[in-house]
GROMACS .gro file of C-alpha atoms in nm:
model
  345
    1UNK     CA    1   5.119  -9.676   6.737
    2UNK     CA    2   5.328  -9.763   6.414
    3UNK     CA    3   5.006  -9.978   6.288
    4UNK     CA    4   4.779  -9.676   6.293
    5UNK     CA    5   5.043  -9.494   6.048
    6UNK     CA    6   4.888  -9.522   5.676
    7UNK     CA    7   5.190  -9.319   5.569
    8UNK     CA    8   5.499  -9.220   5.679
    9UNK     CA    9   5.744  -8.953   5.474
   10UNK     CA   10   6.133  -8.987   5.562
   11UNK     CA   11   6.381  -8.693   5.516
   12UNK     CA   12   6.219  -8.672   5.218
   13UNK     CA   13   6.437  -8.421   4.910
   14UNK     CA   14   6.316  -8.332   4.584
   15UNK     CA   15   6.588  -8.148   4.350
   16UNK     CA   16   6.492  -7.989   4.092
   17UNK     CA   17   6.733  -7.965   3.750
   18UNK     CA   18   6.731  -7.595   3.633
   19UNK     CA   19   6.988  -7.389   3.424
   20UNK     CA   20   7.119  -7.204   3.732
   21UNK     CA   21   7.230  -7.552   3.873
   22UNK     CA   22   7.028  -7.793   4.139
   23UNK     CA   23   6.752  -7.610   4.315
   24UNK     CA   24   6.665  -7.832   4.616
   25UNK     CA   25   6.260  -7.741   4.649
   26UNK     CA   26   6.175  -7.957   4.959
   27UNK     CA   27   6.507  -8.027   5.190
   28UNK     CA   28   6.448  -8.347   5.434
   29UNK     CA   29   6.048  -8.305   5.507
   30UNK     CA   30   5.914  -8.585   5.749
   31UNK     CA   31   5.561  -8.651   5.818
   32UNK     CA   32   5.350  -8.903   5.951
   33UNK     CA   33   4.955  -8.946   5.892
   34UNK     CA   34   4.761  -9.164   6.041
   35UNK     CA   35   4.443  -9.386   5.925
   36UNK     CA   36   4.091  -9.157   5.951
   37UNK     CA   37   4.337  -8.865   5.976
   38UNK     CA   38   4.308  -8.525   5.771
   39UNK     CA   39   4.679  -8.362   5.763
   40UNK     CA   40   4.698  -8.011   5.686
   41UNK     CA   41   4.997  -7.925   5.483
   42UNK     CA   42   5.053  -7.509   5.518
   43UNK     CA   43   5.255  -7.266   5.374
   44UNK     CA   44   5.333  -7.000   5.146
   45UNK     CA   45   5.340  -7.043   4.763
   46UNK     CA   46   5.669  -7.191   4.660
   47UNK     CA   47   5.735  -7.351   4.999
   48UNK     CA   48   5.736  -7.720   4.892
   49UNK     CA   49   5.362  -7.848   4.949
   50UNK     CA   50   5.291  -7.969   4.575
   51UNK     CA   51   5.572  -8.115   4.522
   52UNK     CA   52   5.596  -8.279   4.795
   53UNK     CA   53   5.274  -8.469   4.745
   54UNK     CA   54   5.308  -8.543   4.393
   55UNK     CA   55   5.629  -8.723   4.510
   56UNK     CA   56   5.418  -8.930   4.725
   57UNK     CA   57   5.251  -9.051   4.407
   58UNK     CA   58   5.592  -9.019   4.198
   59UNK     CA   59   5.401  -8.797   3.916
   60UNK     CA   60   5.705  -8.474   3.899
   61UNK     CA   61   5.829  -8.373   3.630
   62UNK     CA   62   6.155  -8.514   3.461
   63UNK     CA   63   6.357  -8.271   3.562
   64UNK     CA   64   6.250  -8.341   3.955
   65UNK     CA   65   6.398  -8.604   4.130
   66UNK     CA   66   6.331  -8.766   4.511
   67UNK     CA   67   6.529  -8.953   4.750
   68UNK     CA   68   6.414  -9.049   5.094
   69UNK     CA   69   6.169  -9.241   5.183
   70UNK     CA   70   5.781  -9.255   5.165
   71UNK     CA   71   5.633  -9.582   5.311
   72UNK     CA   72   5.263  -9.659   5.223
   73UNK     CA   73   5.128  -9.887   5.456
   74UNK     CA   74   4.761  -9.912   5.329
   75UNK     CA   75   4.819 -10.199   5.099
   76UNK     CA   76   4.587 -10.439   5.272
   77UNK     CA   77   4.337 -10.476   4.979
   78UNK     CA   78   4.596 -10.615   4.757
   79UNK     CA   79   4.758 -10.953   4.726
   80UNK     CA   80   5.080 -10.689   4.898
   81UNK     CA   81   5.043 -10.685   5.249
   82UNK     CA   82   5.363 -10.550   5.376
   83UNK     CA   83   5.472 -10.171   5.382
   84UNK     CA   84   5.555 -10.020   5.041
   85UNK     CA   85   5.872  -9.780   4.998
   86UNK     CA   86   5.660  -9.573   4.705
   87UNK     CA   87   6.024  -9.355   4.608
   88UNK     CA   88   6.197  -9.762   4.472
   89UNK     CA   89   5.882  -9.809   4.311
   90UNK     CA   90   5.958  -9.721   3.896
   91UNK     CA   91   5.787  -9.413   3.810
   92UNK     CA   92   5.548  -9.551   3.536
   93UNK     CA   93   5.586  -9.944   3.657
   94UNK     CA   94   5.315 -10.161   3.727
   95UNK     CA   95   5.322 -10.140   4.118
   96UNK     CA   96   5.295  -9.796   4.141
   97UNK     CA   97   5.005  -9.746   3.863
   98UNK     CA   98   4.851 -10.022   4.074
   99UNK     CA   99   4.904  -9.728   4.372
  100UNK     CA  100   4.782  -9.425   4.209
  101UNK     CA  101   4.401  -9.409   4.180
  102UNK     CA  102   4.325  -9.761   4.384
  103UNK     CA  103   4.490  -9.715   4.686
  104UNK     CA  104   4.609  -9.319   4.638
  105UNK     CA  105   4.402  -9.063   4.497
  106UNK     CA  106   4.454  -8.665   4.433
  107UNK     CA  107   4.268  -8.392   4.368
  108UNK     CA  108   4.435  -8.139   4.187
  109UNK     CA  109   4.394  -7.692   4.194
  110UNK     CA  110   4.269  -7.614   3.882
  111UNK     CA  111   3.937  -7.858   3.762
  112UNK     CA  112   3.932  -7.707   3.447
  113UNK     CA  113   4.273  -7.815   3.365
  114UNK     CA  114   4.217  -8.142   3.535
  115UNK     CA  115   3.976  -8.300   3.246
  116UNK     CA  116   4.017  -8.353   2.876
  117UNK     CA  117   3.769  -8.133   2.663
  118UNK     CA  118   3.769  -8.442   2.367
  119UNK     CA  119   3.569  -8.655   2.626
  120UNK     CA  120   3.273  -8.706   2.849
  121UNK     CA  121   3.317  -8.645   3.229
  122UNK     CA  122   3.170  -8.975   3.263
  123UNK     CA  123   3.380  -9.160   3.007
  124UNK     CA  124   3.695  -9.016   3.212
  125UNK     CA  125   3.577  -9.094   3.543
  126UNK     CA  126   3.467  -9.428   3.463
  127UNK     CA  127   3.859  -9.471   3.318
  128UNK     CA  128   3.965  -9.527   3.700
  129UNK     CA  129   3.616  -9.731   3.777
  130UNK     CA  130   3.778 -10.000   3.458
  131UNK     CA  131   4.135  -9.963   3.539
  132UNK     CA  132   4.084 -10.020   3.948
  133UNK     CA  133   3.768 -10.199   4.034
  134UNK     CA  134   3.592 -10.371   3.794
  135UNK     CA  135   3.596 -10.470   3.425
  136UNK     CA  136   3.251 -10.478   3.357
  137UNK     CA  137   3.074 -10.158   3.166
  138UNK     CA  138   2.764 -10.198   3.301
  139UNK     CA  139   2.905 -10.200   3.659
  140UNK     CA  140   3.128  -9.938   3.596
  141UNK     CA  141   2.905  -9.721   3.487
  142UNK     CA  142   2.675  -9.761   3.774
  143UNK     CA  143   2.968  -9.736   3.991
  144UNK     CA  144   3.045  -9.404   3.851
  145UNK     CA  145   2.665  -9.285   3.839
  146UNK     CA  146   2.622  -9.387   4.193
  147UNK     CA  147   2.961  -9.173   4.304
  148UNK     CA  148   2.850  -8.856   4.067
  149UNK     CA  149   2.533  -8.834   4.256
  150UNK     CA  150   2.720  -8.915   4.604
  151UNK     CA  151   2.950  -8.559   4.557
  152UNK     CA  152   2.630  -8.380   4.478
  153UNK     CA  153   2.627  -8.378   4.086
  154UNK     CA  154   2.258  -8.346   4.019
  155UNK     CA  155   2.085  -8.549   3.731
  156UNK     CA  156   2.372  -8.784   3.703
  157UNK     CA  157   2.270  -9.023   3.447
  158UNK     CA  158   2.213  -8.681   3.191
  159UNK     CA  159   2.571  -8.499   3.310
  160UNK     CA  160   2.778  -8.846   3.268
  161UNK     CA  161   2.752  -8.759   2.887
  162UNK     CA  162   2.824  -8.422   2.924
  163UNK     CA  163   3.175  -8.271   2.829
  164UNK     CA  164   3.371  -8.032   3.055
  165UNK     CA  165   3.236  -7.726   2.917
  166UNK     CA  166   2.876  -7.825   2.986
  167UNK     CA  167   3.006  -7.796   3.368
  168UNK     CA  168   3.010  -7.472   3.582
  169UNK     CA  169   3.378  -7.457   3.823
  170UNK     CA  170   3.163  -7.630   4.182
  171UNK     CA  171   3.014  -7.884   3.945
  172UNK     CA  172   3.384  -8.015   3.784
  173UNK     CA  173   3.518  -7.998   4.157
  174UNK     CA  174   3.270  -8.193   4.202
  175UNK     CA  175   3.317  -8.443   3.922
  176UNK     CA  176   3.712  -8.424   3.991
  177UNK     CA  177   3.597  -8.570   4.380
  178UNK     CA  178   3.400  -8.784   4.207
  179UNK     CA  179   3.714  -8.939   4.002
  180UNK     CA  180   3.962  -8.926   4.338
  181UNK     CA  181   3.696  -9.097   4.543
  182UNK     CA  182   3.527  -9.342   4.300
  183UNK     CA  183   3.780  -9.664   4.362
  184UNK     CA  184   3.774  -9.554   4.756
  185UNK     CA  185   4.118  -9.505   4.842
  186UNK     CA  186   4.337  -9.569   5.175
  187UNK     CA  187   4.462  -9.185   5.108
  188UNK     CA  188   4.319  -8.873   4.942
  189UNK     CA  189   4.541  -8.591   4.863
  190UNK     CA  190   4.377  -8.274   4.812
  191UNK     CA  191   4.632  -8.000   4.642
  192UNK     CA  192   4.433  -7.615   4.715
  193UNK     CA  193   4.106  -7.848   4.610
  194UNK     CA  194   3.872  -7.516   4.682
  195UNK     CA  195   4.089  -7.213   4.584
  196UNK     CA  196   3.913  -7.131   4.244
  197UNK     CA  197   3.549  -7.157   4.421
  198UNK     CA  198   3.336  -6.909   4.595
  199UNK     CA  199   3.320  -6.921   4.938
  200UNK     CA  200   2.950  -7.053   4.927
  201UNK     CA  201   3.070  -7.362   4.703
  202UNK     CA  202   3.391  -7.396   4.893
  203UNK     CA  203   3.191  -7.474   5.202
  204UNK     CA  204   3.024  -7.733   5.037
  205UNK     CA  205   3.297  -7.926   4.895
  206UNK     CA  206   3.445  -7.915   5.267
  207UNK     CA  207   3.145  -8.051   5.423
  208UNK     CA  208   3.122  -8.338   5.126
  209UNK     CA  209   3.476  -8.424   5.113
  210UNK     CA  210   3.414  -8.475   5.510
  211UNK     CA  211   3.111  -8.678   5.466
  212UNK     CA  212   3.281  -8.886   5.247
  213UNK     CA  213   3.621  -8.950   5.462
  214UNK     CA  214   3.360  -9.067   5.730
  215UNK     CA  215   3.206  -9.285   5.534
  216UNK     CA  216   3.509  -9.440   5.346
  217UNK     CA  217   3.719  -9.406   5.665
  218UNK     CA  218   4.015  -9.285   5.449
  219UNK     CA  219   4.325  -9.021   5.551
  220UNK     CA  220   4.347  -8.695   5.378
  221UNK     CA  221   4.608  -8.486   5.322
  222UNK     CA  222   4.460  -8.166   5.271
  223UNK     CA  223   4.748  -7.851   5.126
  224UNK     CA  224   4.646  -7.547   5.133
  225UNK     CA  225   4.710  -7.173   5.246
  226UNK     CA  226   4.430  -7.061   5.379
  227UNK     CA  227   4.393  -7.149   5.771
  228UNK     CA  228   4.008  -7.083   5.801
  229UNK     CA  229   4.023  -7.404   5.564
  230UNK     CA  230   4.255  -7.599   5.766
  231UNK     CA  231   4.047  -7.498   6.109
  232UNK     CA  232   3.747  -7.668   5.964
  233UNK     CA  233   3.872  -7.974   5.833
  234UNK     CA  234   4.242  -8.096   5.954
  235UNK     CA  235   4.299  -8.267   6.279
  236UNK     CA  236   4.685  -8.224   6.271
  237UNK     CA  237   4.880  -7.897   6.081
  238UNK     CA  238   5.240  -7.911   5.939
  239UNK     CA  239   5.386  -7.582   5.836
  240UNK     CA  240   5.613  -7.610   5.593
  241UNK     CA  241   5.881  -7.310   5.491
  242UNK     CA  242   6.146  -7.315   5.229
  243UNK     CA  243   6.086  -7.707   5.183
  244UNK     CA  244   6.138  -7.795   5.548
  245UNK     CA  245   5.817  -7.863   5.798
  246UNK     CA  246   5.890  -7.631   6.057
  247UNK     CA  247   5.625  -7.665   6.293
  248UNK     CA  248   5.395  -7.964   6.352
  249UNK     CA  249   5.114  -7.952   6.612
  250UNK     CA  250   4.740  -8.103   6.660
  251UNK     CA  251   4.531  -7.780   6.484
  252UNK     CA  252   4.417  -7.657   6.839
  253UNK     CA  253   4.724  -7.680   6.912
  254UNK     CA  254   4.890  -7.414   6.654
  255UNK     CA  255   4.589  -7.183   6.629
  256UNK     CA  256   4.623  -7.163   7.061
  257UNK     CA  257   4.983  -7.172   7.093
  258UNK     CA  258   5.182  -7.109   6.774
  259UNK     CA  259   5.550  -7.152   6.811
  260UNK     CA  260   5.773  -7.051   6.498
  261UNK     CA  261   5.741  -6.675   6.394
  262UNK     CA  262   5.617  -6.792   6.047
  263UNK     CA  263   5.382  -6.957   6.210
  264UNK     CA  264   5.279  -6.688   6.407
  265UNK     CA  265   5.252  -6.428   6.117
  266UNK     CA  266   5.064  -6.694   5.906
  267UNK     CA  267   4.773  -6.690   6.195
  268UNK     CA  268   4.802  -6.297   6.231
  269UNK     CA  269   4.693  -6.248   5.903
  270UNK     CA  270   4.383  -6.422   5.896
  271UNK     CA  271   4.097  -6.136   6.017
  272UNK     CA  272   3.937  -6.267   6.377
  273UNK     CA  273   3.554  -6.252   6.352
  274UNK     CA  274   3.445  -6.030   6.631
  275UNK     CA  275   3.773  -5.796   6.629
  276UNK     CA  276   3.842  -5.442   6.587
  277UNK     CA  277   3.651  -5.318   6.243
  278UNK     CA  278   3.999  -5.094   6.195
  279UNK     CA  279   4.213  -5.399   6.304
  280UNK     CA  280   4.542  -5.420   6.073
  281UNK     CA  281   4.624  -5.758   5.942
  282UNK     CA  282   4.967  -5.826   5.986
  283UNK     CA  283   5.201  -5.910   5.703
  284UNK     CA  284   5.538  -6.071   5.676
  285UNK     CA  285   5.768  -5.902   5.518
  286UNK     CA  286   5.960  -6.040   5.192
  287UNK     CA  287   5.877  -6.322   4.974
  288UNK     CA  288   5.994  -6.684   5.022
  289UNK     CA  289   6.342  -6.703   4.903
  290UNK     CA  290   6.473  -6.979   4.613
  291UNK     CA  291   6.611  -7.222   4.766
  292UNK     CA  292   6.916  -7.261   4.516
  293UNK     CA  293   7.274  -7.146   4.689
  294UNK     CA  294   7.075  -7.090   5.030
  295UNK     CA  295   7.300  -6.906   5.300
  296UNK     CA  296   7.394  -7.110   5.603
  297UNK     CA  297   7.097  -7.061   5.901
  298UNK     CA  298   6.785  -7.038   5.959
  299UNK     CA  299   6.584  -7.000   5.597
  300UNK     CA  300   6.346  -6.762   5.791
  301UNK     CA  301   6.563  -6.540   5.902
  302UNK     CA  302   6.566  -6.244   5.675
  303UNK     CA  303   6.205  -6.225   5.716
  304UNK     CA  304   6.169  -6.325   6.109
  305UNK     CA  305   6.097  -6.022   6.352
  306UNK     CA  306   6.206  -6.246   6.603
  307UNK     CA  307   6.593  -6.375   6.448
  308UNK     CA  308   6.896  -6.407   6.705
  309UNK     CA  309   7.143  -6.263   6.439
  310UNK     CA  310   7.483  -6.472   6.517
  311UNK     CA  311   7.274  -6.808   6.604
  312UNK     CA  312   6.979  -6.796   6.360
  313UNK     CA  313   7.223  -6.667   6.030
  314UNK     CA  314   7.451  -6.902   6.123
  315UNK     CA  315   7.297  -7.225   6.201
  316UNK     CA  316   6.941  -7.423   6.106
  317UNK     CA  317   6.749  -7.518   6.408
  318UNK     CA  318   6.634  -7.891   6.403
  319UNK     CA  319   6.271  -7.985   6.464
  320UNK     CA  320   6.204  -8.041   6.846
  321UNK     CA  321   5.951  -8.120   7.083
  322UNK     CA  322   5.833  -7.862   7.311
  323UNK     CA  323   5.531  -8.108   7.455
  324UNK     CA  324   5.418  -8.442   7.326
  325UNK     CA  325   5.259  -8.372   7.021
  326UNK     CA  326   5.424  -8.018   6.905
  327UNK     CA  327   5.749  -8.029   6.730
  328UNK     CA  328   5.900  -7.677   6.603
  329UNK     CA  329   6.209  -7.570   6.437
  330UNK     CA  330   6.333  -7.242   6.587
  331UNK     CA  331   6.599  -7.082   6.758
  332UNK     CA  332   6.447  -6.809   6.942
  333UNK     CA  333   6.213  -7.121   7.098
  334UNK     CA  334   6.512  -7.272   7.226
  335UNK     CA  335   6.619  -6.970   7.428
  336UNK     CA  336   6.309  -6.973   7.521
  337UNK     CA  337   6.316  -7.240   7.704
  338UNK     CA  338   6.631  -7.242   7.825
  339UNK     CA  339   6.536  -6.892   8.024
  340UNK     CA  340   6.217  -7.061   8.157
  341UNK     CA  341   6.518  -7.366   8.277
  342UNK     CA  342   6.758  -7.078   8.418
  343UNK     CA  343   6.446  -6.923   8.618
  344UNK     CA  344   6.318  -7.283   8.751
  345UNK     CA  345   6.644  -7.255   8.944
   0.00000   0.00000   0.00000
């Protein structure tokens, strides 16, 4: 139902100004997610996935710029009750700071990078707590205490005076949750929010940032690359290549049945517990191409095992749906089905 949709991303394009001329980094991406609903974003470095949530939030960089649309329908808190068009929203106006942080939140790859050395995690965290829900110190500062210790920060009232170097990587995840999570937004976007941590840590974070959705009842839209991630935590998976989604499935769904040939390869590269000890991982060929002067077809095909050469070279596939909640963009699915239609008769 169009109700249940927090957010919903229309042919969205972000071009991006460079020397060579206008590289267009994400080419007409649409995406719903729904409230309660985690959304894995998946692909390849260089595919799209960070710039196409930062978009959502309007935070590029100059030389980026979006058209489409991105409606935010999670403004119910607010005095604004009707669906938001974020993209006609001015980049540093007062509706969309009102957005980012309140209603909107992100966690971002790199923690360390995240927070300002001049200044106390708890000073920076309780910057959002002032600036979203209330104006009082005292509050706010209990507010952020009361968060800290939520995400697992140990000895909160000591570490909210502590500085970012004080902090080991898990514990400025943590802290970095803590921020995203503190004003309890309609929508959490979590950019890679586990690559720099150990697998014991990583697990952690997972489990909390689960916890957390559960009890705030918020959407997440987790991006990431690693599919033993997005098995554990996403309900629905949209693969994105070359700035297009090109598969979209519930994550049963694509880890049972997997469609597109990138998909595919993407899942036969992950090791399967309990398979040969000798097993070789598969690997796709090539690197994802730059999507400035892009040749007519399919942007998969020089590195697809599976191309048509005179359909796929010559002509992009739009996204379709092979069953009710799987949409793919390929060629060689079409046939596909078309054989299985030829045979019926």
């Amino acid at each position: 139902m169009e109700n249940d949709v927090l957010l919903k991303i229309e042919d969205l394009h972000v071009d991006i100004k460079t020397d060579e001329g206008i590289l267009t980094a994400v080419r007409g991406v649409n995406l719903n997610i729904k409230r309660g609903e985690t959304v894995g974003l998946v692909g390849e470095s260089g595919c799209g996935k960070s710039l196409t949530s930062k978009a959502i939030l309007g935070i590029n960089t100059a030389n980026c710029s979006a058209s489409g649309k991105i409606i935010f329908n999670g403004m119910t808190h607010s005095e604004q009750n009707e669906p938001l068009d974020l993209l006609k929203l001015k980049q540093n106006g007062k509706e969309i700071r009102a957005v980012r942080g309140r209603r909107i939140s992100m966690i971002f790859q790199e923690p360390m990078a995240a927070f300002s050395p001049l200044y106390t995690i708890g000073h920076q965290i309780n910057e959002c707590t002032l600036l979203h829900s209330t104006k009082d110190k005292v509050e706010a500062k209990k507010q952020t205490i009361e968060m800290m210790k939520k995400v697992g920060i140990a000895n909160a009232e000591k570490r909210y005076d502590q500085y970012p170097h004080e902090f080991s990587g898990g514990m400025l995840q943590r802290a970095l949750i803590a921020m995203a999570l503190v004003c309890k937004p309609d929508l959490l976007i979590a950019d890679e929010p586990t690559t720099a941590l150990d697998v014991t840590i990583q697990a952690q974070i997972l489990e909390l940032m689960k916890s957390l959705q559960k009890e705030i009842g918020m959407s997440i839209l987790f991006i990431t690359h690693d599919l033993g991630i997005v098995a554990k935590v996403c309900d629905t998976v949209a693969v994105m290549y070359l700035g297009k989604i090109v598969e979209k499935a519930p994550v049963h769904e694509i880890f049972k049945n997997p469609k597109h040939p990138y998909t595919q390869g993407l899942i036969g590269s992950v090791h399967k517990i309990g398979g040969p000890k000798h097993e070789k991982l598969f690997s796709i060929e090539g690197t994802v191409p730059v999507a400035l002067n892009l040749p007519a077809g399919c942007g998969f095909y020089d590195r697809c095992t599976k191309c048509i050469k005179g359909k796929c070279n010559v002509e992009e596939p739009e996204l379709r749906n092979i069953s009710e909640n799987h949409i793919v963009s390929c060629w060689n699915e079409e046939a596909a089905k078309s054989n299985n239609a030829e045979d019926a008769k």
